[in-house]
Amino acid sequence: MSIRIGIYGYGNLGRGVECAIKQNPDLELAAIFTRRAPEKIKTVGENVPVYHIDKASEMTDKIDVMILCGGSATDLPVQTPVIARLFNCIDSFDTHAKIPAHFANVDAAAKEGGKVAIISVGWDPGLFSIARVISGSVLSDGKDYTFWGKGVSQGHSDAIRRVEGVLDGKQYTIPVKQSLDLVRSGADPELTTRQKHTRECFVVAAEGADKAKIEQEIKNMPNYFAEYDTTVHFITKEELDRDHSGIPHGGFVIRSGKTGKDLENRHIIEYSLKLDSNPEFTASVLVAYARAAYRLNTEGVSGCKTVLDIPPAYISAKSDAELRSELL
Amino acid sequence: MSIRIGIYGYGNLGRGVECAIKQNPDLELAAIFTRRAPEKIKTVGENVPVYHIDKASEMTDKIDVMILCGGSATDLPVQTPVIARLFNCIDSFDTHAKIPAHFANVDAAAKEGGKVAIISVGWDPGLFSIARVISGSVLSDGKDYTFWGKGVSQGHSDAIRRVEGVLDGKQYTIPVKQSLDLVRSGADPELTTRQKHTRECFVVAAEGADKAKIEQEIKNMPNYFAEYDTTVHFITKEELDRDHSGIPHGGFVIRSGKTGKDLENRHIIEYSLKLDSNPEFTASVLVAYARAAYRLNTEGVSGCKTVLDIPPAYISAKSDAELRSELL
C-alpha cells in the first residue's frame, strides 16, 4: 500500500512535489489544495483532484502526509501549525533565525493532534544542515564554511525589479573560486562577505531609462548588494527569457578540521550540490522526508522534528535489510 | 557527567580513538584493553589505565560505551558479539559482503544484554553510506558513483610486500580525474574498474633483486592489480620512510539524478573526504557515534544499529535546541 500525499499550495514547489511523487512508486498523490479557484489550476499530470484549501480538514482520512508548499515569510508560520494538528506534514520553512519559534508552535500543534511534522526540509536548511552537524560532530576541532551558488536568488532578483526603470531582472549568487580553493587547501581562512560570494545581475531596462543610475542603485543597495562585488549586465527581455529562465542553484558545505596528538593531521569534508532546478530538487527532498513522517507516526511518535532528528534509513523506500546489504 | 569510553584493541585505530576522546570534553577515556601485556603498552596520553582484555567483563559498571578497534577479518566477527552482550559498543566492521551476517549476530547478543551496538561505523562503510542513502532517496532516478583515494590501501601494500625480492612497499589508490569530471558533468557514464582508479606502487627491492620481474609480478597480480593501470616506482627504504610514512585516504560519493515532468532537469550531489590520516579520521567517527549508542540505550533501546539508523543529532555534543538554532 502506498503512502497518500497531499500537496498544500501549488506554485513552483508544489509542481515539483507532484513530479517527484511520480518518480516514487511507494507514494501516491491524493490531492492538491489551493487558495485559488480549483477549476482554474492546471496540474502537471492528468486527472489530479484539486480542492480549495478549505476542504483539507474534511480529508484527514484520505491523506497520510501533507506537504506544505507555501512561502516562509507569511504562509508557513500560519499554515504549518494548523495542518500539523490534522495531518502528518512536511514544510520547507527556511528563515533560519525564526526556526526555534516555528518549531515550538508546530511541536505543540502536532503533539495535540498526535501527528508528526518535519519542518525546514530542503537543502539549506535540510541536507546542508545534516552535513554541518555530522561534519562538526566528527571533526570537533575545525571550521565550517557554507558557500551558495552558482544560482538564482529569488530575493535579490525581486530587489532588482523594484529599482526604478527596471522592467525585469535576474540575479545569480556566485561563490568565489579562489576562496573555495583556499578553504579546500586547509588554510582555515577568515573570509569576509565580499570574499565569499559575488553577485551577477541581468537587467532589462525600460526604454530611455538611465542605465548608469540603475547600475549604481543596484550596486549600492544595502543588505542586498553593497557588501558584494556586483556586476550588472543590461540585456533585452528576449535575452533574459532565452538565457535566464531556469532556476538553478547549489552550494558547498565544507568542514576543515584537525586530529592527532598535536592536531598534526588535517581533514576536509565537503558536501556539494549542483542543481538545474532549485524548486524541483527541494521538492524531491520534501517527498523523501514524507516517508519518514509517515513511518515515525505509525511507530507512535508525535511532535515536531527536523532533518537532524531523522535516521537516514527512514527517508528511503528500501527496507533496512536492503539498505544494509546494498548501500551500507 | 561525561560518557565513559573503553578502547578494546590498541593499534593505529585505538590510538586514534584515544586522541579523539581528548578532543571531546563530554567524553572520558575510562580504560584501554589489549591482548598484549598491559605493562608493555605505551599510550598516547599519560596515566591511562591499560588492562588485559580478559578484565573487560569485570568492568561493566565503569564503561558506558566500548569502542572496538580490532580488524574486520578475524577480530570483530568474534569480539563484537561478545562485547555487545556486556556493553554498548561501536565497531568499524568493513567487509561489505558480510555485514548482514555480522549484524544478525551482534543484534542477538545486544538484545540479550539490553545494550546498543552500532556496527560498520567509519567513512566507508559509514559516512559514505549515509551519503549514498540520502542521495538515492532524494534523487530516485539516478546513478551512484563511489571513488576512493588518493590514499593508501593497506591490503594492496601488504600484497606488494609478499612479492619475492620486495623488502617494503606502499600502494596508493588514485581516482581517475577524467572519470570524476565526466560523472560531475552529468554524463552518467558506465565506467570499468580500469577507468575509475589507477594504482601507484612505491617499492623497496632487496639488493640484487630482479626489478623487472618484481614489476611484472605486481602488475599482473590478479584481484589486486591486473584489472588496473598500475605504476611501479623503485625507491630506497629511506625515501619510503621519508615520503610515504603517512596513511592518507579519501574519496568521493556522487549521485547524478534527474527530476521534472520529462526528467529534463539534472542534479549532482557530491560528498567527498580528503584525509591526512585514515585511522584518526575513522576514530573520530567512531567516537561521535559512541554518543549515539549511549543516548539510545538511556532511552531504553537495545539491539544492533548502523549509521543509517542514527539521527544526525544523536552524534552531536550539542543539544537539539542548540543544533536547531546554530546549525539547522
PDB file of N, CA, C and O in Angstrom, chain A residues 23-24 103 125 129 132 137-138 140-141 184 258-260 263 265-268 270 272-274 276-277 280 284 308-309 312-313 315-316 324 327-328, chain B residues 23-24 103 125 129 132 137-138 140-141 184 258-260 263 265-268 270 272-274 276-277 280 284 308 311-313 315-316 324 327-328:
ATOM      1  N   GLN A  23       7.907   9.905  -9.421  1.00  0.00           N
ATOM      2  CA  GLN A  23       9.167   9.169  -9.527  1.00  0.00           C
ATOM      3  C   GLN A  23       9.312   8.122  -8.427  1.00  0.00           C
ATOM      4  O   GLN A  23      10.297   7.404  -8.392  1.00  0.00           O
ATOM      5  N   ASN A  24       8.358   8.071  -7.498  1.00  0.00           N
ATOM      6  CA  ASN A  24       8.480   7.178  -6.344  1.00  0.00           C
ATOM      7  C   ASN A  24       7.247   6.278  -6.218  1.00  0.00           C
ATOM      8  O   ASN A  24       6.208   6.717  -5.722  1.00  0.00           O
ATOM      9  N   PHE A 103       9.397  25.994  15.320  1.00  0.00           N
ATOM     10  CA  PHE A 103       9.460  24.635  15.865  1.00  0.00           C
ATOM     11  C   PHE A 103       8.520  24.502  17.067  1.00  0.00           C
ATOM     12  O   PHE A 103       7.745  23.544  17.159  1.00  0.00           O
ATOM     13  N   PRO A 125      17.847  25.343   4.904  1.00  0.00           N
ATOM     14  CA  PRO A 125      18.092  24.217   5.817  1.00  0.00           C
ATOM     15  C   PRO A 125      17.665  22.875   5.214  1.00  0.00           C
ATOM     16  O   PRO A 125      16.781  22.841   4.370  1.00  0.00           O
ATOM     17  N   SER A 129      22.267  21.159   6.455  1.00  0.00           N
ATOM     18  CA  SER A 129      22.289  21.113   7.921  1.00  0.00           C
ATOM     19  C   SER A 129      22.826  19.758   8.394  1.00  0.00           C
ATOM     20  O   SER A 129      23.597  19.685   9.358  1.00  0.00           O
ATOM     21  N   ARG A 132      26.486  19.792   8.007  1.00  0.00           N
ATOM     22  CA  ARG A 132      27.142  20.597   9.049  1.00  0.00           C
ATOM     23  C   ARG A 132      27.191  19.854  10.379  1.00  0.00           C
ATOM     24  O   ARG A 132      28.222  19.851  11.063  1.00  0.00           O
ATOM     25  N   SER A 137      30.378  17.119  14.272  1.00  0.00           N
ATOM     26  CA  SER A 137      30.451  16.138  15.357  1.00  0.00           C
ATOM     27  C   SER A 137      31.688  15.262  15.210  1.00  0.00           C
ATOM     28  O   SER A 137      32.294  14.842  16.194  1.00  0.00           O
ATOM     29  N   VAL A 138      32.062  14.973  13.969  1.00  0.00           N
ATOM     30  CA  VAL A 138      33.213  14.097  13.716  1.00  0.00           C
ATOM     31  C   VAL A 138      34.518  14.869  13.902  1.00  0.00           C
ATOM     32  O   VAL A 138      35.463  14.367  14.504  1.00  0.00           O
ATOM     33  N   SER A 140      35.661  17.732  15.770  1.00  0.00           N
ATOM     34  CA  SER A 140      35.304  18.736  16.792  1.00  0.00           C
ATOM     35  C   SER A 140      36.182  19.968  16.686  1.00  0.00           C
ATOM     36  O   SER A 140      35.713  21.071  16.936  1.00  0.00           O
ATOM     37  N   ASP A 141      37.466  19.776  16.384  1.00  0.00           N
ATOM     38  CA  ASP A 141      38.348  20.929  16.208  1.00  0.00           C
ATOM     39  C   ASP A 141      38.362  21.291  14.739  1.00  0.00           C
ATOM     40  O   ASP A 141      39.093  20.686  13.951  1.00  0.00           O
ATOM     41  N   ARG A 184      39.465  24.591   0.771  1.00  0.00           N
ATOM     42  CA  ARG A 184      39.785  23.189   0.488  1.00  0.00           C
ATOM     43  C   ARG A 184      41.236  22.853   0.774  1.00  0.00           C
ATOM     44  O   ARG A 184      41.581  21.709   1.020  1.00  0.00           O
ATOM     45  N   LYS A 258      41.085  19.152  12.408  1.00  0.00           N
ATOM     46  CA  LYS A 258      42.362  18.515  12.721  1.00  0.00           C
ATOM     47  C   LYS A 258      42.203  17.409  13.750  1.00  0.00           C
ATOM     48  O   LYS A 258      41.333  17.483  14.621  1.00  0.00           O
ATOM     49  N   THR A 259      43.069  16.415  13.678  1.00  0.00           N
ATOM     50  CA  THR A 259      43.109  15.347  14.674  1.00  0.00           C
ATOM     51  C   THR A 259      44.561  15.022  15.010  1.00  0.00           C
ATOM     52  O   THR A 259      45.479  15.533  14.379  1.00  0.00           O
ATOM     53  N   GLY A 260      44.729  14.136  15.990  1.00  0.00           N
ATOM     54  CA  GLY A 260      46.070  13.664  16.335  1.00  0.00           C
ATOM     55  C   GLY A 260      46.527  14.216  17.668  1.00  0.00           C
ATOM     56  O   GLY A 260      45.942  15.147  18.221  1.00  0.00           O
ATOM     57  N   LEU A 263      47.283  17.641  17.072  1.00  0.00           N
ATOM     58  CA  LEU A 263      46.441  18.146  15.979  1.00  0.00           C
ATOM     59  C   LEU A 263      47.248  18.325  14.700  1.00  0.00           C
ATOM     60  O   LEU A 263      47.126  19.326  13.996  1.00  0.00           O
ATOM     61  N   ASN A 265      47.226  16.351  12.013  1.00  0.00           N
ATOM     62  CA  ASN A 265      46.620  15.848  10.781  1.00  0.00           C
ATOM     63  C   ASN A 265      45.354  16.620  10.417  1.00  0.00           C
ATOM     64  O   ASN A 265      44.511  16.888  11.261  1.00  0.00           O
ATOM     65  N   ARG A 266      45.250  16.953   9.141  1.00  0.00           N
ATOM     66  CA  ARG A 266      44.183  17.803   8.620  1.00  0.00           C
ATOM     67  C   ARG A 266      43.204  16.959   7.803  1.00  0.00           C
ATOM     68  O   ARG A 266      43.615  16.058   7.078  1.00  0.00           O
ATOM     69  N   HIS A 267      41.931  17.252   7.938  1.00  0.00           N
ATOM     70  CA  HIS A 267      40.910  16.535   7.168  1.00  0.00           C
ATOM     71  C   HIS A 267      39.921  17.540   6.595  1.00  0.00           C
ATOM     72  O   HIS A 267      39.554  18.497   7.268  1.00  0.00           O
ATOM     73  N   ILE A 268      39.489  17.276   5.375  1.00  0.00           N
ATOM     74  CA  ILE A 268      38.500  18.136   4.730  1.00  0.00           C
ATOM     75  C   ILE A 268      37.283  17.287   4.350  1.00  0.00           C
ATOM     76  O   ILE A 268      37.414  16.275   3.668  1.00  0.00           O
ATOM     77  N   GLU A 270      33.704  17.663   2.384  1.00  0.00           N
ATOM     78  CA  GLU A 270      32.998  18.595   1.505  1.00  0.00           C
ATOM     79  C   GLU A 270      31.706  17.980   0.993  1.00  0.00           C
ATOM     80  O   GLU A 270      31.683  16.836   0.545  1.00  0.00           O
ATOM     81  N   SER A 272      28.521  18.973  -1.620  1.00  0.00           N
ATOM     82  CA  SER A 272      28.124  19.992  -2.585  1.00  0.00           C
ATOM     83  C   SER A 272      26.951  19.557  -3.449  1.00  0.00           C
ATOM     84  O   SER A 272      26.712  18.369  -3.657  1.00  0.00           O
ATOM     85  N   LEU A 273      26.228  20.545  -3.907  1.00  0.00           N
ATOM     86  CA  LEU A 273      25.065  20.336  -4.767  1.00  0.00           C
ATOM     87  C   LEU A 273      25.194  21.201  -6.008  1.00  0.00           C
ATOM     88  O   LEU A 273      25.635  22.350  -5.929  1.00  0.00           O
ATOM     89  N   LYS A 274      24.814  20.638  -7.144  1.00  0.00           N
ATOM     90  CA  LYS A 274      24.745  21.409  -8.394  1.00  0.00           C
ATOM     91  C   LYS A 274      23.388  21.084  -8.999  1.00  0.00           C
ATOM     92  O   LYS A 274      23.170  19.968  -9.475  1.00  0.00           O
ATOM     93  N   ASP A 276      19.963  21.865 -11.374  1.00  0.00           N
ATOM     94  CA  ASP A 276      19.337  22.553 -12.512  1.00  0.00           C
ATOM     95  C   ASP A 276      18.073  23.290 -12.081  1.00  0.00           C
ATOM     96  O   ASP A 276      17.740  24.329 -12.636  1.00  0.00           O
ATOM     97  N   SER A 277      17.352  22.709 -11.125  1.00  0.00           N
ATOM     98  CA  SER A 277      16.093  23.323 -10.696  1.00  0.00           C
ATOM     99  C   SER A 277      15.994  23.280  -9.181  1.00  0.00           C
ATOM    100  O   SER A 277      15.782  22.221  -8.592  1.00  0.00           O
ATOM    101  N   GLU A 280      12.506  21.963  -7.906  1.00  0.00           N
ATOM    102  CA  GLU A 280      12.298  20.522  -8.112  1.00  0.00           C
ATOM    103  C   GLU A 280      13.186  19.687  -7.192  1.00  0.00           C
ATOM    104  O   GLU A 280      12.777  18.637  -6.695  1.00  0.00           O
ATOM    105  N   SER A 284      11.992  17.176  -4.175  1.00  0.00           N
ATOM    106  CA  SER A 284      12.431  15.780  -4.047  1.00  0.00           C
ATOM    107  C   SER A 284      12.859  15.467  -2.622  1.00  0.00           C
ATOM    108  O   SER A 284      12.675  14.339  -2.141  1.00  0.00           O
ATOM    109  N   LEU A 308      17.464  16.785  11.312  1.00  0.00           N
ATOM    110  CA  LEU A 308      18.507  16.327  12.233  1.00  0.00           C
ATOM    111  C   LEU A 308      18.019  15.199  13.140  1.00  0.00           C
ATOM    112  O   LEU A 308      18.823  14.502  13.753  1.00  0.00           O
ATOM    113  N   ASP A 309      16.705  15.035  13.231  1.00  0.00           N
ATOM    114  CA  ASP A 309      16.122  14.005  14.096  1.00  0.00           C
ATOM    115  C   ASP A 309      15.785  12.725  13.347  1.00  0.00           C
ATOM    116  O   ASP A 309      15.270  11.773  13.949  1.00  0.00           O
ATOM    117  N   PRO A 312      18.765   8.310   8.497  1.00  0.00           N
ATOM    118  CA  PRO A 312      18.783   8.239   7.025  1.00  0.00           C
ATOM    119  C   PRO A 312      17.886   7.130   6.471  1.00  0.00           C
ATOM    120  O   PRO A 312      17.195   7.329   5.465  1.00  0.00           O
ATOM    121  N   ALA A 313      17.848   5.976   7.130  1.00  0.00           N
ATOM    122  CA  ALA A 313      17.053   4.852   6.619  1.00  0.00           C
ATOM    123  C   ALA A 313      15.570   5.201   6.498  1.00  0.00           C
ATOM    124  O   ALA A 313      14.864   4.632   5.659  1.00  0.00           O
ATOM    125  N   ILE A 315      14.143   7.790   5.326  1.00  0.00           N
ATOM    126  CA  ILE A 315      13.713   8.521   4.128  1.00  0.00           C
ATOM    127  C   ILE A 315      13.812   7.649   2.874  1.00  0.00           C
ATOM    128  O   ILE A 315      13.483   8.086   1.776  1.00  0.00           O
ATOM    129  N   SER A 316      14.257   6.422   3.037  1.00  0.00           N
ATOM    130  CA  SER A 316      14.448   5.534   1.888  1.00  0.00           C
ATOM    131  C   SER A 316      13.236   4.644   1.665  1.00  0.00           C
ATOM    132  O   SER A 316      12.556   4.249   2.605  1.00  0.00           O
ATOM    133  N   ARG A 324      21.210  -2.281   4.286  1.00  0.00           N
ATOM    134  CA  ARG A 324      22.456  -2.838   4.841  1.00  0.00           C
ATOM    135  C   ARG A 324      23.213  -3.648   3.808  1.00  0.00           C
ATOM    136  O   ARG A 324      24.437  -3.570   3.728  1.00  0.00           O
ATOM    137  N   LEU A 327      23.651  -0.758   0.261  1.00  0.00           N
ATOM    138  CA  LEU A 327      24.209   0.602   0.272  1.00  0.00           C
ATOM    139  C   LEU A 327      25.158   0.906   1.431  1.00  0.00           C
ATOM    140  O   LEU A 327      25.880   1.896   1.400  1.00  0.00           O
ATOM    141  N   LEU A 328      25.104   0.095   2.491  1.00  0.00           N
ATOM    142  CA  LEU A 328      25.985   0.372   3.629  1.00  0.00           C
ATOM    143  C   LEU A 328      27.441   0.175   3.223  1.00  0.00           C
ATOM    144  O   LEU A 328      28.277   1.010   3.456  1.00  0.00           O
TER     145      LEU A 328
ATOM    146  N   GLN B  23      39.646  15.320  22.326  1.00  0.00           N
ATOM    147  CA  GLN B  23      39.110  16.493  21.631  1.00  0.00           C
ATOM    148  C   GLN B  23      37.644  16.753  21.982  1.00  0.00           C
ATOM    149  O   GLN B  23      37.067  17.726  21.508  1.00  0.00           O
ATOM    150  N   ASN B  24      37.048  15.850  22.771  1.00  0.00           N
ATOM    151  CA  ASN B  24      35.614  15.953  23.070  1.00  0.00           C
ATOM    152  C   ASN B  24      35.369  15.957  24.571  1.00  0.00           C
ATOM    153  O   ASN B  24      35.368  14.917  25.207  1.00  0.00           O
ATOM    154  N   PHE B 103      25.647  -8.302  11.392  1.00  0.00           N
ATOM    155  CA  PHE B 103      24.528  -7.579  12.008  1.00  0.00           C
ATOM    156  C   PHE B 103      23.644  -8.529  12.812  1.00  0.00           C
ATOM    157  O   PHE B 103      23.280  -8.241  13.964  1.00  0.00           O
ATOM    158  N   PRO B 125      32.364   1.455   5.070  1.00  0.00           N
ATOM    159  CA  PRO B 125      31.007   1.919   5.395  1.00  0.00           C
ATOM    160  C   PRO B 125      31.003   2.995   6.478  1.00  0.00           C
ATOM    161  O   PRO B 125      31.905   3.045   7.298  1.00  0.00           O
ATOM    162  N   SER B 129      28.088   5.754   3.350  1.00  0.00           N
ATOM    163  CA  SER B 129      26.807   5.044   3.267  1.00  0.00           C
ATOM    164  C   SER B 129      25.653   6.022   3.480  1.00  0.00           C
ATOM    165  O   SER B 129      24.617   5.943   2.805  1.00  0.00           O
ATOM    166  N   ARG B 132      25.182   7.908   0.358  1.00  0.00           N
ATOM    167  CA  ARG B 132      24.516   7.093  -0.677  1.00  0.00           C
ATOM    168  C   ARG B 132      23.016   6.973  -0.417  1.00  0.00           C
ATOM    169  O   ARG B 132      22.196   7.097  -1.329  1.00  0.00           O
ATOM    170  N   SER B 137      17.705   8.430  -1.969  1.00  0.00           N
ATOM    171  CA  SER B 137      16.311   8.613  -1.584  1.00  0.00           C
ATOM    172  C   SER B 137      15.746   9.900  -2.178  1.00  0.00           C
ATOM    173  O   SER B 137      14.576   9.969  -2.534  1.00  0.00           O
ATOM    174  N   VAL B 138      16.592  10.912  -2.278  1.00  0.00           N
ATOM    175  CA  VAL B 138      16.140  12.203  -2.798  1.00  0.00           C
ATOM    176  C   VAL B 138      16.053  12.164  -4.328  1.00  0.00           C
ATOM    177  O   VAL B 138      15.088  12.653  -4.907  1.00  0.00           O
ATOM    178  N   SER B 140      15.536   9.677  -6.882  1.00  0.00           N
ATOM    179  CA  SER B 140      15.212   8.266  -7.147  1.00  0.00           C
ATOM    180  C   SER B 140      15.686   7.838  -8.528  1.00  0.00           C
ATOM    181  O   SER B 140      16.091   6.692  -8.711  1.00  0.00           O
ATOM    182  N   ASP B 141      15.565   8.736  -9.515  1.00  0.00           N
ATOM    183  CA  ASP B 141      16.063   8.400 -10.848  1.00  0.00           C
ATOM    184  C   ASP B 141      17.488   8.905 -10.960  1.00  0.00           C
ATOM    185  O   ASP B 141      17.706  10.087 -11.232  1.00  0.00           O
ATOM    186  N   ARG B 184      30.739  14.206 -12.807  1.00  0.00           N
ATOM    187  CA  ARG B 184      30.258  15.514 -12.344  1.00  0.00           C
ATOM    188  C   ARG B 184      29.531  16.282 -13.438  1.00  0.00           C
ATOM    189  O   ARG B 184      28.700  17.137 -13.150  1.00  0.00           O
ATOM    190  N   LYS B 258      17.873  12.913 -12.060  1.00  0.00           N
ATOM    191  CA  LYS B 258      17.024  13.806 -12.840  1.00  0.00           C
ATOM    192  C   LYS B 258      15.662  13.988 -12.196  1.00  0.00           C
ATOM    193  O   LYS B 258      15.156  13.091 -11.523  1.00  0.00           O
ATOM    194  N   THR B 259      15.061  15.152 -12.433  1.00  0.00           N
ATOM    195  CA  THR B 259      13.702  15.425 -11.968  1.00  0.00           C
ATOM    196  C   THR B 259      12.941  16.164 -13.065  1.00  0.00           C
ATOM    197  O   THR B 259      13.515  16.541 -14.085  1.00  0.00           O
ATOM    198  N   GLY B 260      11.661  16.377 -12.799  1.00  0.00           N
ATOM    199  CA  GLY B 260      10.845  17.166 -13.728  1.00  0.00           C
ATOM    200  C   GLY B 260       9.860  16.296 -14.479  1.00  0.00           C
ATOM    201  O   GLY B 260       9.946  15.075 -14.469  1.00  0.00           O
ATOM    202  N   LEU B 263      11.792  14.488 -16.869  1.00  0.00           N
ATOM    203  CA  LEU B 263      13.140  14.288 -16.337  1.00  0.00           C
ATOM    204  C   LEU B 263      14.138  15.202 -17.044  1.00  0.00           C
ATOM    205  O   LEU B 263      15.240  14.797 -17.406  1.00  0.00           O
ATOM    206  N   ASN B 265      15.521  18.002 -15.869  1.00  0.00           N
ATOM    207  CA  ASN B 265      16.480  18.712 -15.023  1.00  0.00           C
ATOM    208  C   ASN B 265      17.440  17.754 -14.323  1.00  0.00           C
ATOM    209  O   ASN B 265      17.040  16.735 -13.774  1.00  0.00           O
ATOM    210  N   ARG B 266      18.707  18.125 -14.331  1.00  0.00           N
ATOM    211  CA  ARG B 266      19.787  17.277 -13.819  1.00  0.00           C
ATOM    212  C   ARG B 266      20.311  17.842 -12.493  1.00  0.00           C
ATOM    213  O   ARG B 266      20.428  19.064 -12.344  1.00  0.00           O
ATOM    214  N   HIS B 267      20.620  16.975 -11.553  1.00  0.00           N
ATOM    215  CA  HIS B 267      21.171  17.406 -10.272  1.00  0.00           C
ATOM    216  C   HIS B 267      22.349  16.520  -9.901  1.00  0.00           C
ATOM    217  O   HIS B 267      22.304  15.313 -10.126  1.00  0.00           O
ATOM    218  N   ILE B 268      23.377  17.133  -9.333  1.00  0.00           N
ATOM    219  CA  ILE B 268      24.549  16.372  -8.900  1.00  0.00           C
ATOM    220  C   ILE B 268      24.744  16.619  -7.404  1.00  0.00           C
ATOM    221  O   ILE B 268      24.841  17.766  -6.961  1.00  0.00           O
ATOM    222  N   GLU B 270      27.409  15.693  -4.411  1.00  0.00           N
ATOM    223  CA  GLU B 270      28.757  15.138  -4.238  1.00  0.00           C
ATOM    224  C   GLU B 270      29.195  15.243  -2.786  1.00  0.00           C
ATOM    225  O   GLU B 270      29.056  16.296  -2.155  1.00  0.00           O
ATOM    226  N   SER B 272      32.595  14.395  -0.428  1.00  0.00           N
ATOM    227  CA  SER B 272      33.983  13.961  -0.554  1.00  0.00           C
ATOM    228  C   SER B 272      34.782  14.174   0.718  1.00  0.00           C
ATOM    229  O   SER B 272      34.463  15.037   1.544  1.00  0.00           O
ATOM    230  N   LEU B 273      35.798  13.354   0.856  1.00  0.00           N
ATOM    231  CA  LEU B 273      36.699  13.408   2.013  1.00  0.00           C
ATOM    232  C   LEU B 273      38.132  13.490   1.527  1.00  0.00           C
ATOM    233  O   LEU B 273      38.503  12.820   0.550  1.00  0.00           O
ATOM    234  N   LYS B 274      38.940  14.289   2.201  1.00  0.00           N
ATOM    235  CA  LYS B 274      40.385  14.344   1.937  1.00  0.00           C
ATOM    236  C   LYS B 274      41.058  14.257   3.304  1.00  0.00           C
ATOM    237  O   LYS B 274      40.986  15.203   4.092  1.00  0.00           O
ATOM    238  N   ASP B 276      44.211  13.319   5.982  1.00  0.00           N
ATOM    239  CA  ASP B 276      45.633  13.116   6.229  1.00  0.00           C
ATOM    240  C   ASP B 276      45.897  11.777   6.904  1.00  0.00           C
ATOM    241  O   ASP B 276      46.931  11.158   6.686  1.00  0.00           O
ATOM    242  N   SER B 277      44.976  11.372   7.761  1.00  0.00           N
ATOM    243  CA  SER B 277      45.176  10.125   8.495  1.00  0.00           C
ATOM    244  C   SER B 277      43.878   9.323   8.510  1.00  0.00           C
ATOM    245  O   SER B 277      42.929   9.684   9.214  1.00  0.00           O
ATOM    246  N   GLU B 280      42.941   7.999  12.122  1.00  0.00           N
ATOM    247  CA  GLU B 280      42.488   9.050  13.046  1.00  0.00           C
ATOM    248  C   GLU B 280      41.119   9.586  12.666  1.00  0.00           C
ATOM    249  O   GLU B 280      40.296   9.891  13.534  1.00  0.00           O
ATOM    250  N   SER B 284      37.634   9.282  14.796  1.00  0.00           N
ATOM    251  CA  SER B 284      36.783  10.428  15.136  1.00  0.00           C
ATOM    252  C   SER B 284      35.315  10.124  14.848  1.00  0.00           C
ATOM    253  O   SER B 284      34.425  10.599  15.559  1.00  0.00           O
ATOM    254  N   LEU B 308      22.961   4.168   9.442  1.00  0.00           N
ATOM    255  CA  LEU B 308      21.722   4.502   8.731  1.00  0.00           C
ATOM    256  C   LEU B 308      20.532   4.624   9.670  1.00  0.00           C
ATOM    257  O   LEU B 308      19.494   5.181   9.307  1.00  0.00           O
ATOM    258  N   PRO B 311      19.818   9.194  13.961  1.00  0.00           N
ATOM    259  CA  PRO B 311      19.564  10.596  13.592  1.00  0.00           C
ATOM    260  C   PRO B 311      20.846  11.416  13.762  1.00  0.00           C
ATOM    261  O   PRO B 311      21.566  11.234  14.753  1.00  0.00           O
ATOM    262  N   PRO B 312      21.142  12.313  12.825  1.00  0.00           N
ATOM    263  CA  PRO B 312      22.362  13.129  12.935  1.00  0.00           C
ATOM    264  C   PRO B 312      22.524  13.789  14.309  1.00  0.00           C
ATOM    265  O   PRO B 312      23.632  13.849  14.854  1.00  0.00           O
ATOM    266  N   ALA B 313      21.437  14.272  14.892  1.00  0.00           N
ATOM    267  CA  ALA B 313      21.523  14.971  16.183  1.00  0.00           C
ATOM    268  C   ALA B 313      22.117  14.085  17.282  1.00  0.00           C
ATOM    269  O   ALA B 313      22.723  14.601  18.228  1.00  0.00           O
ATOM    270  N   ILE B 315      24.650  12.159  17.251  1.00  0.00           N
ATOM    271  CA  ILE B 315      26.119  12.051  17.306  1.00  0.00           C
ATOM    272  C   ILE B 315      26.757  13.366  17.743  1.00  0.00           C
ATOM    273  O   ILE B 315      27.969  13.461  17.865  1.00  0.00           O
ATOM    274  N   SER B 316      25.936  14.381  17.978  1.00  0.00           N
ATOM    275  CA  SER B 316      26.466  15.697  18.329  1.00  0.00           C
ATOM    276  C   SER B 316      26.517  15.887  19.839  1.00  0.00           C
ATOM    277  O   SER B 316      25.672  15.379  20.571  1.00  0.00           O
ATOM    278  N   ARG B 324      19.258  23.257  16.427  1.00  0.00           N
ATOM    279  CA  ARG B 324      18.253  23.946  15.615  1.00  0.00           C
ATOM    280  C   ARG B 324      18.583  25.421  15.437  1.00  0.00           C
ATOM    281  O   ARG B 324      18.422  25.969  14.360  1.00  0.00           O
ATOM    282  N   LEU B 327      22.875  25.363  13.779  1.00  0.00           N
ATOM    283  CA  LEU B 327      23.372  24.643  12.605  1.00  0.00           C
ATOM    284  C   LEU B 327      22.318  24.273  11.567  1.00  0.00           C
ATOM    285  O   LEU B 327      22.648  23.932  10.435  1.00  0.00           O
ATOM    286  N   LEU B 328      21.034  24.296  11.979  1.00  0.00           N
ATOM    287  CA  LEU B 328      20.000  23.912  11.018  1.00  0.00           C
ATOM    288  C   LEU B 328      19.944  24.962   9.903  1.00  0.00           C
ATOM    289  O   LEU B 328      19.920  24.645   8.745  1.00  0.00           O
TER     290      LEU B 328
END
